[in-house]
XYZ file of C-alpha atoms in Angstrom:
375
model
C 1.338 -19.119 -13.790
C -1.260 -17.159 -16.163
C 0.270 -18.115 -19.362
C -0.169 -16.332 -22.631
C 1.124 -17.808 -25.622
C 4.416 -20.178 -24.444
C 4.829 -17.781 -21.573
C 3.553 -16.003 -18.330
C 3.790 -12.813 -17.214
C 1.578 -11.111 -19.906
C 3.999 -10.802 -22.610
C 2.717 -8.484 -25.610
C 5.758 -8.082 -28.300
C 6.365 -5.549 -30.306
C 2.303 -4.752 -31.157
C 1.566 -4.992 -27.402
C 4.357 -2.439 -26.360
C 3.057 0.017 -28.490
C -0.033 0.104 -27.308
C -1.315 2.913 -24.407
C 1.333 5.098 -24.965
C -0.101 8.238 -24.044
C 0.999 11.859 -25.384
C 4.705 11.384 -23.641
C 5.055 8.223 -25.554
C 3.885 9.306 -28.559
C 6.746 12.159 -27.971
C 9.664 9.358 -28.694
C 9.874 9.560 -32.228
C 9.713 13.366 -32.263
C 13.113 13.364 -29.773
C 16.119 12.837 -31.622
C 18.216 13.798 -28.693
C 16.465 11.784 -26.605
C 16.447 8.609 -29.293
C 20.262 8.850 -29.658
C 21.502 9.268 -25.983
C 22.831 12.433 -26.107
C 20.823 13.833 -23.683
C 20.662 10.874 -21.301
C 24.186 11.239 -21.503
C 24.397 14.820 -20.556
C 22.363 14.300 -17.695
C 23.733 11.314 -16.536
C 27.134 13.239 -16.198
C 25.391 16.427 -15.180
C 24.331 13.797 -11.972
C 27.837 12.243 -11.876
C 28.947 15.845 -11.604
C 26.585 16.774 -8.682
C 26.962 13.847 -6.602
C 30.831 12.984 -6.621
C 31.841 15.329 -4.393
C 29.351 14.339 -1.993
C 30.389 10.669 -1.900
C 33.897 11.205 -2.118
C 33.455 13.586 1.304
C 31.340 10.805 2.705
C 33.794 7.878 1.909
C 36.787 10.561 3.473
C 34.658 9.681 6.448
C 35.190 6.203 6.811
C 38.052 4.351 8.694
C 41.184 3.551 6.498
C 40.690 -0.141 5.606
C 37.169 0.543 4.964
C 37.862 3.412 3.002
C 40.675 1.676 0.518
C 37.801 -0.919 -0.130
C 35.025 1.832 -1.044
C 37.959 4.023 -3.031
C 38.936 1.045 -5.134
C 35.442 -0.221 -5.828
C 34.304 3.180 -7.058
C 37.502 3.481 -9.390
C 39.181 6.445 -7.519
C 42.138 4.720 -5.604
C 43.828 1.567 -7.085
C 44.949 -1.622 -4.347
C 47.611 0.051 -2.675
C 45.951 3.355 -1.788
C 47.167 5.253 -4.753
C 45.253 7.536 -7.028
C 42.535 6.138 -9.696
C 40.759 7.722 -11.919
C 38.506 4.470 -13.027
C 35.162 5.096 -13.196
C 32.882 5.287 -10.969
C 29.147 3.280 -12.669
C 26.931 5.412 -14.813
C 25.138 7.134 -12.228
C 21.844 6.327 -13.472
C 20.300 6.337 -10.180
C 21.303 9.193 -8.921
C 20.234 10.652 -12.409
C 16.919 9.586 -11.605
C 16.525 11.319 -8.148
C 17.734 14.573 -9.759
C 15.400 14.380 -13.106
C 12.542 13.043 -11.012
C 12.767 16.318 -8.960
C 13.041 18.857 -11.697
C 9.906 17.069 -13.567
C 7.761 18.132 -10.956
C 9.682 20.928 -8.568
C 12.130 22.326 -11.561
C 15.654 23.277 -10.878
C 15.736 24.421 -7.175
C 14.212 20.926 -6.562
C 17.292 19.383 -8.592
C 19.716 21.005 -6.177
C 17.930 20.444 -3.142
C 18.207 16.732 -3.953
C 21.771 15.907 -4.464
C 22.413 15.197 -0.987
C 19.606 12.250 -1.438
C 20.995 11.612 -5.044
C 23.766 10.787 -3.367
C 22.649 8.332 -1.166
C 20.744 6.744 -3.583
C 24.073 6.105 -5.105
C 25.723 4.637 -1.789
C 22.911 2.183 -1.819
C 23.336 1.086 -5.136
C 27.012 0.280 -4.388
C 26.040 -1.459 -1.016
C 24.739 -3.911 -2.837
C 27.070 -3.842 -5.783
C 29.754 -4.681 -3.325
C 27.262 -7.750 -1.522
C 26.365 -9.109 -5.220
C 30.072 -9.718 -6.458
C 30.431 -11.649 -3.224
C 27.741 -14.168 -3.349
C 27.907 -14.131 -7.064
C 31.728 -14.811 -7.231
C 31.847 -12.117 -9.912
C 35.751 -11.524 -10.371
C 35.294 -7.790 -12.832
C 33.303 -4.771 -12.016
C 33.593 -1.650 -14.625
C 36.641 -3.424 -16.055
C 38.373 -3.748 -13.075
C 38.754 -6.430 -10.220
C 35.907 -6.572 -7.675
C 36.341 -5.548 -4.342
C 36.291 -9.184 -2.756
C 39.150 -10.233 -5.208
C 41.188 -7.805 -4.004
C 40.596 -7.485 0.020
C 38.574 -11.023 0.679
C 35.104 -11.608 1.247
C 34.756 -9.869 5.118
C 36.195 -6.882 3.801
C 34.199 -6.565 1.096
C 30.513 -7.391 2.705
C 31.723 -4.656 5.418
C 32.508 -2.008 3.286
C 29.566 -2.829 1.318
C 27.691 -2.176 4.896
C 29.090 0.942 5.653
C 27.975 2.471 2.215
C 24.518 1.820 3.685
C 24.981 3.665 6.620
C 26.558 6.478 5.311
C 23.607 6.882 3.212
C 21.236 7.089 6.119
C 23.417 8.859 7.619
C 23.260 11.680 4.195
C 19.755 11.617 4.387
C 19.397 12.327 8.219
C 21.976 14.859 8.291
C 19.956 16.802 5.822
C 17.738 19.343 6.513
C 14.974 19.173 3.458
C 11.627 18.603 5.325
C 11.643 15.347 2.614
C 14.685 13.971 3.976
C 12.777 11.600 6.811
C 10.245 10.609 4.224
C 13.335 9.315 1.843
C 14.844 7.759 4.690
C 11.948 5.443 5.539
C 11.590 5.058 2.223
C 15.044 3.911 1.074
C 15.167 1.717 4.311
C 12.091 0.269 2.980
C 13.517 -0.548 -0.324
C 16.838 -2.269 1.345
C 14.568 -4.733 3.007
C 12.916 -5.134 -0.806
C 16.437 -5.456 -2.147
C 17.396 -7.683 0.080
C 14.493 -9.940 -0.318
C 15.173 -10.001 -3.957
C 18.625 -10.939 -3.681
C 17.403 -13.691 -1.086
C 14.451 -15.002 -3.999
C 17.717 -15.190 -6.227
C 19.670 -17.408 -4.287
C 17.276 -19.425 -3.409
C 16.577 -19.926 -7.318
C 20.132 -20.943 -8.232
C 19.537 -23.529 -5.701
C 16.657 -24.862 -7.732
C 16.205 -27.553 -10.573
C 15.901 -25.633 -13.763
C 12.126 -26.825 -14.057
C 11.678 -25.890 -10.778
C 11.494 -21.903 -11.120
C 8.751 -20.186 -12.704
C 8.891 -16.954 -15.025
C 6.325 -15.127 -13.123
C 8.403 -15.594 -9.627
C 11.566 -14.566 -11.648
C 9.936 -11.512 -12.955
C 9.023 -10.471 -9.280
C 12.527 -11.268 -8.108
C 13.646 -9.154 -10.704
C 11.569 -6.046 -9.837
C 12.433 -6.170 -6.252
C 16.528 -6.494 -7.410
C 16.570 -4.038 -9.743
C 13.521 -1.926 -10.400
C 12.666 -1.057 -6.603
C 15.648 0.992 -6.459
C 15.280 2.654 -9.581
C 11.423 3.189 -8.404
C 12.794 4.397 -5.020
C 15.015 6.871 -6.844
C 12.219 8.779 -8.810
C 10.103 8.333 -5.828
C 12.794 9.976 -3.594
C 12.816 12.987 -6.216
C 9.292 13.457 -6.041
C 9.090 13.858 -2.573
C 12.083 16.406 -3.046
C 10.120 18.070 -5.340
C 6.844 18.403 -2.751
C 5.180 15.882 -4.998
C 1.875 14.634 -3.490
C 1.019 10.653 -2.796
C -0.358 10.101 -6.339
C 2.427 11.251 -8.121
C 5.432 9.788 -5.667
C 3.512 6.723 -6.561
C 3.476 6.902 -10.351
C 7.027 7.673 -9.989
C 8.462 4.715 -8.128
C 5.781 3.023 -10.204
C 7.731 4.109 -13.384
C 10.984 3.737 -12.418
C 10.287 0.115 -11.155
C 8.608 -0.721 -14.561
C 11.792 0.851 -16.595
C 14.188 -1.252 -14.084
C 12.668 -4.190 -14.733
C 13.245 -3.222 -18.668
C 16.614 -2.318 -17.685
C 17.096 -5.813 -16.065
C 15.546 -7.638 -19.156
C 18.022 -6.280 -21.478
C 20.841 -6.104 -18.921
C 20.072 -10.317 -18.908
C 20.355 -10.177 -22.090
C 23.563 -8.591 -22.616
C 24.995 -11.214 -19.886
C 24.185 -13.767 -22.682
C 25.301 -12.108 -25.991
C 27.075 -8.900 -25.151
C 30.270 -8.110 -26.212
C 32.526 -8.251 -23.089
C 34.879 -5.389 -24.352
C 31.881 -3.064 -23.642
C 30.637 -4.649 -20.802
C 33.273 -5.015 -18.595
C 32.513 -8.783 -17.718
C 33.500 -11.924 -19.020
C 31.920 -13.307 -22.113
C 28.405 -15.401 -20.959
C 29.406 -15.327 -16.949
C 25.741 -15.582 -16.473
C 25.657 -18.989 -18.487
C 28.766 -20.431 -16.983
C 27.750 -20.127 -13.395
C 24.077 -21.505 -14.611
C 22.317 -18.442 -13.490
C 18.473 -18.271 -13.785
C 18.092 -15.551 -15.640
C 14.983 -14.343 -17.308
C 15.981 -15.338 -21.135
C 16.811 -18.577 -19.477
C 13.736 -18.711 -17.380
C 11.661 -18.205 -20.191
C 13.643 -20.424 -22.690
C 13.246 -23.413 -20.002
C 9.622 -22.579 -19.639
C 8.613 -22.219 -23.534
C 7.349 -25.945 -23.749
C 9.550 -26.207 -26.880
C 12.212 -29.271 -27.431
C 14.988 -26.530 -27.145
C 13.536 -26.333 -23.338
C 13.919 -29.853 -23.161
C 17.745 -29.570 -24.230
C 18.394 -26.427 -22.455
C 17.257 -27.733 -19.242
C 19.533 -31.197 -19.678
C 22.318 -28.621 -20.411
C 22.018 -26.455 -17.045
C 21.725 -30.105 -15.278
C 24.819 -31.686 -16.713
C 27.669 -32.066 -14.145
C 31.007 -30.786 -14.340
C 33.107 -27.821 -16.300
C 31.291 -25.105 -17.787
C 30.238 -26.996 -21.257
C 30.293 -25.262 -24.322
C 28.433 -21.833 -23.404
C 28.422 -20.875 -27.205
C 25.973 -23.624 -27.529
C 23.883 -22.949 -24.447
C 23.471 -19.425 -25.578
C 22.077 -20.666 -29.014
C 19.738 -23.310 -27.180
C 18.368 -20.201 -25.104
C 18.048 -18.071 -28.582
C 16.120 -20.860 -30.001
C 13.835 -21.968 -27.329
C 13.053 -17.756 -27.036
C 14.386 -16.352 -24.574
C 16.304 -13.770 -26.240
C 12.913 -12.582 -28.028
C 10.925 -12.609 -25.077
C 13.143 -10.538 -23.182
C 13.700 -8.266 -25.727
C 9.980 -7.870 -26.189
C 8.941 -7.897 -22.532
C 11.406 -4.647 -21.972
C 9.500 -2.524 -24.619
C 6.044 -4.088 -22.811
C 7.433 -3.102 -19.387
C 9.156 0.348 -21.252
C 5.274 0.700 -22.493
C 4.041 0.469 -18.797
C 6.583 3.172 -17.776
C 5.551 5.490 -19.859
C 2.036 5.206 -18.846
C 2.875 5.930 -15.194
C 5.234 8.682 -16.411
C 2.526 10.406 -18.302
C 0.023 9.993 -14.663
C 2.347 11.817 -12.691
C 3.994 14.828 -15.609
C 1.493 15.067 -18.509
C 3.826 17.838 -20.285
C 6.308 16.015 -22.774
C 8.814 18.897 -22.031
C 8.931 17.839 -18.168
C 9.600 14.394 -18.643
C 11.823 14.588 -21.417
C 14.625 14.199 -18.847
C 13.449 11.093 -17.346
C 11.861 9.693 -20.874
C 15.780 9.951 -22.153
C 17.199 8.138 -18.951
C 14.306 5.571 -19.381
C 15.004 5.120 -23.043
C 19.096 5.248 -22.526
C 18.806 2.533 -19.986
C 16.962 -0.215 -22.459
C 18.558 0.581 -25.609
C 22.200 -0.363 -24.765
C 23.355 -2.688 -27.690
C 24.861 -5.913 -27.073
């Protein structure tokens, strides 16, 4: 591990992640809109909008079991089969594909690439619907998960045929990109999945045992591949050349990671009336999560503690007290500080592949929305 100051991974801070901003970046204080979410928001539900009625025609495809499974994990159908109207995720994803493709192909570009939006979204759920399984997570956007409900099998299978019926989306569609952003969102299953795998294979671990550099790449591929793969996906929608399909998944995988940081973070200290999950899940089941990775790793005697806390046997211990061990062995500030480095590092790749301000300004708000969600 390269280590700079207590930690790996090149963490800069606040100075660091202000540094090679670029003329987008320097854009951020001059967009109110974009600085208080309102215009994230209206494009998230613009996207929400757009897509919906092409996953709820997809998920009219599957067989009825299946179907009741999907339906109730997206919010529209409760248990019994009945009419929902829970909701359905943020659609940031899908958001991405859409704002990606108007950047650099404008509006006609945005409509060409719902059908991909789309299935951007069914993967996202795939493996929404796999996570709660091996996680045990019992709530999902304040609801029951899917495995609670129907059992594991039915679950992982529905969570399988999400995938398919994205591929299937994608090669039903006749956009000349649509085989391109096939192979490429098969790719980024296979990342995903690897990911996932890395993360299992961590909770298996001692808490000494795991490094912050290994977590950090675990993290990319579990979180910011797909978000890369969704700006990627509009770029190629868009007619977007190698370069800047590149700086695009680039950029969305750097903004996913700072997604993941603070999403980490809010597992530890966020309030679970707004999250939807119970209060420090992540700390009760011992997870390995990057404020805990880099607490354990700090070299400081609240490492020491921490670690004797994630090793002690039985019950979940007081997880009040965990969360202050991880606050003051730094965690909490490195994570907070590594998402602006890696929100930095976004920006950077935004500005390679749309140099105007005005261009990006759809996917600088959805970047910015994404890692300023308050705890």
């Amino acid at each position: 591990m390269t280590e700079t100051g207590q930690h790996g991974a090149g963490t800069l801070g606040p100075a660091g992640a202000s540094k090679g901003r670029g003329a987008i970046g320097r854009q951020r204080d001059e967009r109110p809109e974009a600085a208080d979410g309102h215009e994230a928001e209206a494009l998230l539900a613009r996207a929400r909008t757009a897509v919906d009625p092409v996953l709820r025609s997809a998920l009219g495809t599957l067989p009825g079991p299946m179907r009741r499974v999907a339906l109730h994990h997206f919010g529209w159908a409760h248990a019994d089969g009945t009419p929902a109207t829970g909701g359905s995720g943020k659609a940031i994803r899908p958001a991405l594909v859409l704002a990606s493709a108007a950047a650099l192909g404008g509006p006609k570009a945005r409509e060409e690439a719902v059908r991909a939006a789309a299935a951007v979204e069914l993967i996202h759920n795939f493996t929404l619907l796999h996570d709660d399984v091996m996680d045990r997570d019992t709530t999902r956007r304040h609801r029951p998960t899917a495995w609670t409900v129907f059992g594991d099998a039915d679950a992982i299978l529905a969570g399988d045929a999400l995938q398919a019926l994205a591929l299937r989306l994608l090669a039903e569609d006749a956009h000349p990109a649509a085989p391109a952003a096939a192979a490429r969102l098969a790719d980024c299953v296979v990342e995903l999945c690897a990911g996932q795998h890395a993360d299992t294979a961590m909770e298996r671990c001692r808490p000494g045992e795991v490094g912050l550099d290994e977590t950090l790449a675990m993290a990319e591929a579990k979180t910011g591949a797909l978000l890369g793969c969704a700006c990627a996906i509009g770029a190629l929608y868009a007619g977007a050349g190698r370069t800047d399909v590149t700086a695009l998944d680039a950029f969305g995988r750097e903004a996913g990671l700072a997604f993941q940081l603070i999403d980490d973070v809010i597992g530890i200290w966020g309030d679970p009336h707004r999250t939807g999950k119970p209060a420090r899940a992540d700390l009760a089941a011992r997870k390995k999560s990057l404020p805990v990775v880099a607490a354990l790793t700090s070299g400081t005697p609240a490492a020491a503690e921490l670690a004797a806390l994630y090793e002690a046997p039985g019950g979940q211990g007081d997880l009040e007290h965990i969360a202050r061990t991880v606050e003051r062995a730094g965690g909490r500030d490195w994570a907070q500080d590594q998402a602006a480095d890696r929100m930095a590092r976004a920006m950077q790749e935004l500005a390679r592949a749309v140099p105007d301000p005005e261009a990006a300004g759809g996917l600088l708000a959805l970047a910015e929305f994404v890692t300023r969600r308050s705890t």
